[in-house]
PDB file of C-alpha atoms in Angstrom:
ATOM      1  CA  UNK A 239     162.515  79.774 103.800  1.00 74.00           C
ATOM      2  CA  UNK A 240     160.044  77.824 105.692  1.00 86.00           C
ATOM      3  CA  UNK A 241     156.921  79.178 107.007  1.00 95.00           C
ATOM      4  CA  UNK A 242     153.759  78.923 108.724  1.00 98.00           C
ATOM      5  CA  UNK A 243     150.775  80.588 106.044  1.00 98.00           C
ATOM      6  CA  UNK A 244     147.299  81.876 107.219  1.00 98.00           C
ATOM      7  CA  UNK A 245     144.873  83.090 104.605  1.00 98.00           C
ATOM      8  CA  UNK A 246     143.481  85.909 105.131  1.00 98.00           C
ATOM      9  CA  UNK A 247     145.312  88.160 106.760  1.00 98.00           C
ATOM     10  CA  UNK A 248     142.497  90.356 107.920  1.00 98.00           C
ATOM     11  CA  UNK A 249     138.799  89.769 107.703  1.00 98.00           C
ATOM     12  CA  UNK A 250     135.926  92.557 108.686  1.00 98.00           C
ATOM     13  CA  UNK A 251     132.512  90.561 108.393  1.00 98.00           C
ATOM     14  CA  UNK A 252     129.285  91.017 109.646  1.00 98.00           C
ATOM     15  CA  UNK A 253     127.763  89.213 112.612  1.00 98.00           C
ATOM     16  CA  UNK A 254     126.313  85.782 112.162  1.00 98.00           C
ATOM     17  CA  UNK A 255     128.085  85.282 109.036  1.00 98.00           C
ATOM     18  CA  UNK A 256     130.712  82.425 108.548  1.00 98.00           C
ATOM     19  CA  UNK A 257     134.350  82.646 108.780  1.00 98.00           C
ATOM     20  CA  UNK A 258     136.897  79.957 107.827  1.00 98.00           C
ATOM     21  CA  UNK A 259     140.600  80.417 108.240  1.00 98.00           C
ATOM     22  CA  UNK A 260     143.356  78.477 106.631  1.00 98.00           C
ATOM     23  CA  UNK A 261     146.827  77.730 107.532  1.00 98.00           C
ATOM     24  CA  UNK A 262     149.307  76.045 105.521  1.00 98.00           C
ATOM     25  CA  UNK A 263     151.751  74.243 108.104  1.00 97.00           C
ATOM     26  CA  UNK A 264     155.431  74.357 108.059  1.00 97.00           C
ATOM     27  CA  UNK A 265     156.151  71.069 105.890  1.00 96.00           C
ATOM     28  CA  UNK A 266     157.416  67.920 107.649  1.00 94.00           C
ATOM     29  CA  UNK A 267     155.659  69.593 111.161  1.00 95.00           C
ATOM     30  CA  UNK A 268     153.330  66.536 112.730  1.00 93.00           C
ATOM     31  CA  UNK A 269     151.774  69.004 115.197  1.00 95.00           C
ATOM     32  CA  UNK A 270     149.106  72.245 114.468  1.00 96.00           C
ATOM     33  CA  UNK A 271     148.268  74.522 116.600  1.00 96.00           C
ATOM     34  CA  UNK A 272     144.920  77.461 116.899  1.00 97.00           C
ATOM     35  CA  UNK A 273     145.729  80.432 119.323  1.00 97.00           C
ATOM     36  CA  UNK A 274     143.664  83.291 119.558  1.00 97.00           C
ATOM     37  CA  UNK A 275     144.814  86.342 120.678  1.00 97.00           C
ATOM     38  CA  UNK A 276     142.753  89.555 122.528  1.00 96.00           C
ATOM     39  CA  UNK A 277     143.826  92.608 124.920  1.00 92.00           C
ATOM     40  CA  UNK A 278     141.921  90.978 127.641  1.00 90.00           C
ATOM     41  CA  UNK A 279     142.885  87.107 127.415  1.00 90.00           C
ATOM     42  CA  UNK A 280     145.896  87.378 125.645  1.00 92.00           C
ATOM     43  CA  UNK A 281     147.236  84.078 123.521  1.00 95.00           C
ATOM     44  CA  UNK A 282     144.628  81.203 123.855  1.00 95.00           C
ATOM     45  CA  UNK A 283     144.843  77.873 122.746  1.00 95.00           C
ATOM     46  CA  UNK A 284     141.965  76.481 120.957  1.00 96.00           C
ATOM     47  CA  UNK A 285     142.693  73.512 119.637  1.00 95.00           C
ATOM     48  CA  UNK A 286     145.512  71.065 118.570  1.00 93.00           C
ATOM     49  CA  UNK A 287     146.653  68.336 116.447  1.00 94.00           C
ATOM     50  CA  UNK A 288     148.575  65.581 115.615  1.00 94.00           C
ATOM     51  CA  UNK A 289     149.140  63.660 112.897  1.00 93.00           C
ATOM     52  CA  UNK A 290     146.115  65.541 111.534  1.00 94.00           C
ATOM     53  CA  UNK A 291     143.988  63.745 114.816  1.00 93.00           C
ATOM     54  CA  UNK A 292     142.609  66.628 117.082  1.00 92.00           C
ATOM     55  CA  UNK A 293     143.880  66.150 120.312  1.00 90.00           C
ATOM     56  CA  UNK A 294     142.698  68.791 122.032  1.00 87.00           C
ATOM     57  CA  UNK A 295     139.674  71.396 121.627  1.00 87.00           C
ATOM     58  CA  UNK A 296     138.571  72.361 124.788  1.00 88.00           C
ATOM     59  CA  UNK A 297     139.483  75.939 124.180  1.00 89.00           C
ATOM     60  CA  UNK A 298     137.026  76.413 122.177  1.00 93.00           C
ATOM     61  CA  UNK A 299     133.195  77.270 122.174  1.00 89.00           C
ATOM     62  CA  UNK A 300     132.101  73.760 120.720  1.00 88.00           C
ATOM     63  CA  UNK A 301     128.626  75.441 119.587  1.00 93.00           C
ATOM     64  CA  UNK A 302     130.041  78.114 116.880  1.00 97.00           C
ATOM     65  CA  UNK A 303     133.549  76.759 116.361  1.00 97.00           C
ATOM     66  CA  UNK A 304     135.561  73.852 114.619  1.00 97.00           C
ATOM     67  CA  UNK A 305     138.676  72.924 113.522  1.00 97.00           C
ATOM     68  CA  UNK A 306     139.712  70.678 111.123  1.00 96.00           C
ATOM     69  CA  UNK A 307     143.107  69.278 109.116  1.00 97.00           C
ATOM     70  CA  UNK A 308     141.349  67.757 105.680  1.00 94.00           C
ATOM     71  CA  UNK A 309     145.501  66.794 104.729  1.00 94.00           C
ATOM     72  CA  UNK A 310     148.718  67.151 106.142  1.00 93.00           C
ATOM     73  CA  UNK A 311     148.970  70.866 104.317  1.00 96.00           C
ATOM     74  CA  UNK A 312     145.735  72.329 105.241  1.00 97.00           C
ATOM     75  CA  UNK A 313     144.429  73.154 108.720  1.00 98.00           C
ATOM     76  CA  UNK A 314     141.018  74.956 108.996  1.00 98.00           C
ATOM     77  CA  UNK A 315     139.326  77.253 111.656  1.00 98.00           C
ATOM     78  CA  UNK A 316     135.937  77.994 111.340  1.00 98.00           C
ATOM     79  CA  UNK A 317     133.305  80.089 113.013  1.00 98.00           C
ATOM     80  CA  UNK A 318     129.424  79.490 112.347  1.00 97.00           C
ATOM     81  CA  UNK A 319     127.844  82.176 113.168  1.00 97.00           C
ATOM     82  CA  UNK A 320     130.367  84.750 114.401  1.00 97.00           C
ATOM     83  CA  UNK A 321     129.677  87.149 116.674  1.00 97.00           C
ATOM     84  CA  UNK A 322     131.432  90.681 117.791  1.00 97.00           C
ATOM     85  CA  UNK A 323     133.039  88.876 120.876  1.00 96.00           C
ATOM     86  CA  UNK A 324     134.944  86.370 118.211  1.00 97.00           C
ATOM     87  CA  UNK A 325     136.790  89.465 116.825  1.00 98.00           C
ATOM     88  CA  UNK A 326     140.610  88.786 117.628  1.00 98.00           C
ATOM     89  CA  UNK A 327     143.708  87.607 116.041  1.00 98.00           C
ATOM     90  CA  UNK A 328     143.547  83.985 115.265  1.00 98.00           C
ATOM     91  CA  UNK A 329     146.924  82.489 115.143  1.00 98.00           C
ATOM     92  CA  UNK A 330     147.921  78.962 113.727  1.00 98.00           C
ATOM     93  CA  UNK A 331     151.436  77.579 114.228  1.00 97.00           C
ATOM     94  CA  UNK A 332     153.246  74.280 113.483  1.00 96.00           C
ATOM     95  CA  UNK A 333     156.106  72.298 114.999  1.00 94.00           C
ATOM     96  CA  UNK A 334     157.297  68.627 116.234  1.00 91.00           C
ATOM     97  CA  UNK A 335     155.327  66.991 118.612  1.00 83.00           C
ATOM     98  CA  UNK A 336     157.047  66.698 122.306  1.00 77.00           C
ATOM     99  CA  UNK A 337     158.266  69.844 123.452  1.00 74.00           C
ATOM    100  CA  UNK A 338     159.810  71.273 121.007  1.00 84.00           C
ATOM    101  CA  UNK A 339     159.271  75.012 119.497  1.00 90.00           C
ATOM    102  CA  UNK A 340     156.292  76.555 117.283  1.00 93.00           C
ATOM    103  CA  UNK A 341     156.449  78.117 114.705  1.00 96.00           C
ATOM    104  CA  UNK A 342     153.871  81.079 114.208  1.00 97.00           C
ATOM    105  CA  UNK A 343     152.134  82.324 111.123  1.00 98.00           C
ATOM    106  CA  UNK A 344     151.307  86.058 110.803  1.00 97.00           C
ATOM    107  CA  UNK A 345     147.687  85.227 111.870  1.00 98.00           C
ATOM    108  CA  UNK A 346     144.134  86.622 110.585  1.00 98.00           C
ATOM    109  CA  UNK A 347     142.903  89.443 112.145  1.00 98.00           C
ATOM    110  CA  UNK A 348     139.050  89.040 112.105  1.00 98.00           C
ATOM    111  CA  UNK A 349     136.842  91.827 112.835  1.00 98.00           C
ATOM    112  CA  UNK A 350     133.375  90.696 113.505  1.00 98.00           C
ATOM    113  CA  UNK A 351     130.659  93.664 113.285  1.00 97.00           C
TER     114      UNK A 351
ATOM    115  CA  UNK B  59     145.708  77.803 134.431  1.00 81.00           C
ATOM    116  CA  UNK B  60     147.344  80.523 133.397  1.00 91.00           C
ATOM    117  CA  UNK B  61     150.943  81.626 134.741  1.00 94.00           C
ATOM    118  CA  UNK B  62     151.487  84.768 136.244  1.00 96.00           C
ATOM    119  CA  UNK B  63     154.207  87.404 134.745  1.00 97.00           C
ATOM    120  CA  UNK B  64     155.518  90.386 136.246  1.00 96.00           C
ATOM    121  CA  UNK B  65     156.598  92.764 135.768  1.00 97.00           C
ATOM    122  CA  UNK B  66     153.664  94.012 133.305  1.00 96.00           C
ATOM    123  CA  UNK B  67     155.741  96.120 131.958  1.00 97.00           C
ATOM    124  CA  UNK B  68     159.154  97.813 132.105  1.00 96.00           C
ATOM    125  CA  UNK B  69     161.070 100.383 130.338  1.00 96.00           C
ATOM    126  CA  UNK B  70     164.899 100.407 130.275  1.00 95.00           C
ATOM    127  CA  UNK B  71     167.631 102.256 128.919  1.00 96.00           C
ATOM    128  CA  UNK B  72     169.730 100.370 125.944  1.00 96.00           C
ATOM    129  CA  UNK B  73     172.280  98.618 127.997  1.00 95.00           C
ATOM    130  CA  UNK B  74     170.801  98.001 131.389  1.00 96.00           C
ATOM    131  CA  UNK B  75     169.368  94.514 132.103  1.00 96.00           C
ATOM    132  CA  UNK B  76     166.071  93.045 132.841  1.00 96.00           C
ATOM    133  CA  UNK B  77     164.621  89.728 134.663  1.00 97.00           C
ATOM    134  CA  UNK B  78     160.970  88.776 133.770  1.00 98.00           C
ATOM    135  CA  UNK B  79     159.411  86.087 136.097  1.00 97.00           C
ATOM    136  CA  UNK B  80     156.789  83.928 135.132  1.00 96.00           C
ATOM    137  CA  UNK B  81     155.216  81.474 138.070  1.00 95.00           C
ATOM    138  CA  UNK B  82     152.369  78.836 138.068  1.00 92.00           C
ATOM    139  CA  UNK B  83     150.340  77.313 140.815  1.00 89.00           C
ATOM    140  CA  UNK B  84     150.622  73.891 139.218  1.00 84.00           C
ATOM    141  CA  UNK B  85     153.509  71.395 138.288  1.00 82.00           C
ATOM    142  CA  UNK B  86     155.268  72.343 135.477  1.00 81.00           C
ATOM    143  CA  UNK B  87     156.531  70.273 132.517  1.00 83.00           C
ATOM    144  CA  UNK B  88     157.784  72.565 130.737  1.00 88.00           C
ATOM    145  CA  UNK B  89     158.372  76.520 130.283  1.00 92.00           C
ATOM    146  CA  UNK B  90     158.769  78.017 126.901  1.00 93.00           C
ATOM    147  CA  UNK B  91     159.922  81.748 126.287  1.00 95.00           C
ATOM    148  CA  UNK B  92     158.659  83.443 123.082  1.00 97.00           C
ATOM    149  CA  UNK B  93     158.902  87.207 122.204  1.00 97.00           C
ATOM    150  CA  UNK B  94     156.042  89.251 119.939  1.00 98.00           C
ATOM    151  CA  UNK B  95     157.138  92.467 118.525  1.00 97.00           C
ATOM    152  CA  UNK B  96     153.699  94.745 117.818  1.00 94.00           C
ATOM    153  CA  UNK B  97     151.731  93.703 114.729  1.00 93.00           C
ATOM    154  CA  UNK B  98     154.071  90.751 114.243  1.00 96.00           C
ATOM    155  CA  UNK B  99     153.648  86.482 115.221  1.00 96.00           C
ATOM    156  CA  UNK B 100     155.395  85.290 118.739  1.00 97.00           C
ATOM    157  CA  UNK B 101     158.816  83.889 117.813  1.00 96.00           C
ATOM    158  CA  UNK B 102     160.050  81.283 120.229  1.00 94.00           C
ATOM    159  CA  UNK B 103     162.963  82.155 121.739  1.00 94.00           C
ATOM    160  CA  UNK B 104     164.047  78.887 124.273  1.00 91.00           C
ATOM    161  CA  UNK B 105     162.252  75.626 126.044  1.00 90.00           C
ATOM    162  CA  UNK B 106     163.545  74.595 129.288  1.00 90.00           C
ATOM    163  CA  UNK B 107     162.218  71.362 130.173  1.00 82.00           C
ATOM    164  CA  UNK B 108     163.908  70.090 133.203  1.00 66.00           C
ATOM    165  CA  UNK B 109     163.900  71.652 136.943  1.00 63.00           C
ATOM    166  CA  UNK B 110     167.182  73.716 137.573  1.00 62.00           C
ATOM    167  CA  UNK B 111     167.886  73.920 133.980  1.00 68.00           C
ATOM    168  CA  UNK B 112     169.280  77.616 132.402  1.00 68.00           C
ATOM    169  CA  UNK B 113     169.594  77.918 129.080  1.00 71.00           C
ATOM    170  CA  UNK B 114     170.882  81.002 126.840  1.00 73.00           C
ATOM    171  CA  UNK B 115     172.052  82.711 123.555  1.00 73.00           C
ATOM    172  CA  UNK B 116     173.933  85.694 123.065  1.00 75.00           C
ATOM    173  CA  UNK B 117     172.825  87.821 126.106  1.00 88.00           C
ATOM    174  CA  UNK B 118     169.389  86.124 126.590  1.00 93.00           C
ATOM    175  CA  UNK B 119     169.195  83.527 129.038  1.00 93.00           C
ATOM    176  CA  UNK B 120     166.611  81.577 131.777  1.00 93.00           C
ATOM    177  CA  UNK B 121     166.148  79.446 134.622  1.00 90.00           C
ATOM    178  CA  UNK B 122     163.565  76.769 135.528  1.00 89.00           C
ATOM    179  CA  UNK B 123     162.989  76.257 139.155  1.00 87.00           C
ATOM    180  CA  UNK B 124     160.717  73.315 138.787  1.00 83.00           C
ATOM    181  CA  UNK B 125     160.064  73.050 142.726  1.00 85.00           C
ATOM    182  CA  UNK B 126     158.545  76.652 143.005  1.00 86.00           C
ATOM    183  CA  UNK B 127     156.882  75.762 139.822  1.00 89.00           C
ATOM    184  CA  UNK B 128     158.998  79.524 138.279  1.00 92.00           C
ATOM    185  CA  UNK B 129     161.029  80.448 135.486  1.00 93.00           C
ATOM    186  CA  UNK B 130     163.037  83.383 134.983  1.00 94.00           C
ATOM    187  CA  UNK B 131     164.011  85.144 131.630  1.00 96.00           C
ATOM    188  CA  UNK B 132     167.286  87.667 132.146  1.00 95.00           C
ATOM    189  CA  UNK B 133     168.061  89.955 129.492  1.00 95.00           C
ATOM    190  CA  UNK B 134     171.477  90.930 129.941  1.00 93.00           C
ATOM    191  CA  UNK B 135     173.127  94.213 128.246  1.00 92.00           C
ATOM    192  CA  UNK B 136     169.693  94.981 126.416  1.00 92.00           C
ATOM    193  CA  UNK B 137     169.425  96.212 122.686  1.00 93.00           C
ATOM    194  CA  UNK B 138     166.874  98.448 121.049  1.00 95.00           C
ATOM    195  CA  UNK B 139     165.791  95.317 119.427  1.00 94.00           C
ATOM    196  CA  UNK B 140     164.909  93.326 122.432  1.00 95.00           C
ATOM    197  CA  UNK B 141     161.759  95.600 122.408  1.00 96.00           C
ATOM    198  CA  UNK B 142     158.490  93.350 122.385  1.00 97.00           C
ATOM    199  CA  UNK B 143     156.118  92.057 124.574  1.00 97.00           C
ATOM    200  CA  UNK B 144     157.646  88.673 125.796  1.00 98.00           C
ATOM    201  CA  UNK B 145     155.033  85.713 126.864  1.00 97.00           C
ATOM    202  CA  UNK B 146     155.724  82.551 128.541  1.00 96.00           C
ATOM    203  CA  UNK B 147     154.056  79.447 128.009  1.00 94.00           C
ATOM    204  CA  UNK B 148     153.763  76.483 130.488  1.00 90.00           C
ATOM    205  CA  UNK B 149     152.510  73.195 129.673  1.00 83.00           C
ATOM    206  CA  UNK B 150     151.706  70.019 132.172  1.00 71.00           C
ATOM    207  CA  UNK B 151     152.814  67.303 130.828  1.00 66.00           C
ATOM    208  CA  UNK B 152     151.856  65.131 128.283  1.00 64.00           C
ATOM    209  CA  UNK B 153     150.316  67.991 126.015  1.00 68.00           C
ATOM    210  CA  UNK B 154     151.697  69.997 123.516  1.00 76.00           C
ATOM    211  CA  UNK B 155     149.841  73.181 123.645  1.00 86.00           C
ATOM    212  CA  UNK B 156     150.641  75.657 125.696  1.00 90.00           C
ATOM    213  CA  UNK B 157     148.981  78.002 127.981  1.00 92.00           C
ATOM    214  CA  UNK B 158     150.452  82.014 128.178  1.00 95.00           C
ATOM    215  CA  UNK B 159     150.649  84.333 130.113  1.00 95.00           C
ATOM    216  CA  UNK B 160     149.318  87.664 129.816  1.00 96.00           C
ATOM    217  CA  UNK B 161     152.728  88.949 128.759  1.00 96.00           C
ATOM    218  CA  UNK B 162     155.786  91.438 129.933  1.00 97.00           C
ATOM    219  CA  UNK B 163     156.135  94.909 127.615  1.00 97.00           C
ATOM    220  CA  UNK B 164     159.727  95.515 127.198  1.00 97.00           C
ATOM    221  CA  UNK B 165     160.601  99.096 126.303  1.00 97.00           C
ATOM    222  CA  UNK B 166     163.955  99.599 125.303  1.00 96.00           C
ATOM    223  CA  UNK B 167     165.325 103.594 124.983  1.00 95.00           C
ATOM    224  CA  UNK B 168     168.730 104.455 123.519  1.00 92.00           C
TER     225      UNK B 168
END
């Protein structure tokens, strides 16, 4: 059964400490996706790639955040240093370029305090 | 920019139906429907990618009206299990990400 794996699932860490989340993409999927997730914004999108090339990051706060895909298995989110207002639930997801549906992982709930 | 739902929220009784609306103020490309149920990931439920288009399965179905820039999700007959919070995601063109919504609550009572 295919799926979309993040690692961890939850995270509590302090402020100004670093995070990094992982997700393992669907195999076969040319196309990664970071949302984040709050009460107040709902699901934002922080960055994509494909073909491992980011092709868009303008979601994100370019100061404390980056995202990278090291191989065609492993995307990475990380925050450097994290703050309280970071605390959310970061989701990755995977899927075909052009159109076509995502596929979600479970996502890491990160509590910054 | 972000598209607009409403209702916010609505609460039906199992078997009555539901339409959630979802507009932008800029072409659209494409609309895609995905439902969340609490503490769980969005799972996509349909893309419609050309103006007019409807799509459906079993008693979920949509509409793209590419010319008011809207889509339309109708839940026909509902089930407990329909419960969720259901987003809709818009993109321009060109791009694969999406931008949400802020999301329709669906409460579904036997």
């Amino acid at each position: 059964d295919a799926r979309v794996t993040q690692t961890p699932r939850d995270k509590v860490t302090e402020m100004g400490q670093e995070v990094t989340m992982r997700c393992q993409p669907i195999l076969g999927h040319n196309t990664v996706f970071w949302y984040r997730q709050t009460m107040m914004q709902g699901l934002e999108l922080l960055a994509y790639f494909r073909n491992r090339a980011p092709l868009d990051d303008s979601g994100m706060p370019k100061d404390r955040f980056s995202a990278e895909m090291p191989d065609a298995t492993l995307a990475t989110l990380k925050i450097q240093p994290s703050e309280p207002r970071d605390s959310a639930v970061y989701f990755c997801a995977s899927g075909f370029s052009g159109n076509t549906e995502a596929f979600f992982g479970q996502g890491t709930r990160l509590t910054v305090v | 920019q972000q598209p607009v739902q409403s209702p916010q929220a609505v609460i039906l009784r199992e078997g009555e139906d539901a339409v959630i609306n979802c507009s932008s103020s800029k072409a659209l490309y494409s609309v895609h429907w995905y439902r969340q149920k609490h503490g769980e990931a969005p799972v996509f439920l349909m893309i419609l990618l050309k103006g007019g288009e409807q799509k459906g399965h079993d008693k979920i179905s949509a509409s793209f009206n590419e010319k008011k820039q809207q889509s339309s999700l109708y839940l026909t007959a509902s089930q407990l299990s329909y419960s969720g919070t259901y987003f809709c995601g818009t993109s321009g063109g060109g791009a694969d990400g999406l931008t949400f919504g802020k999301g329709t609550h669906l409460i579904i009572q036997p």
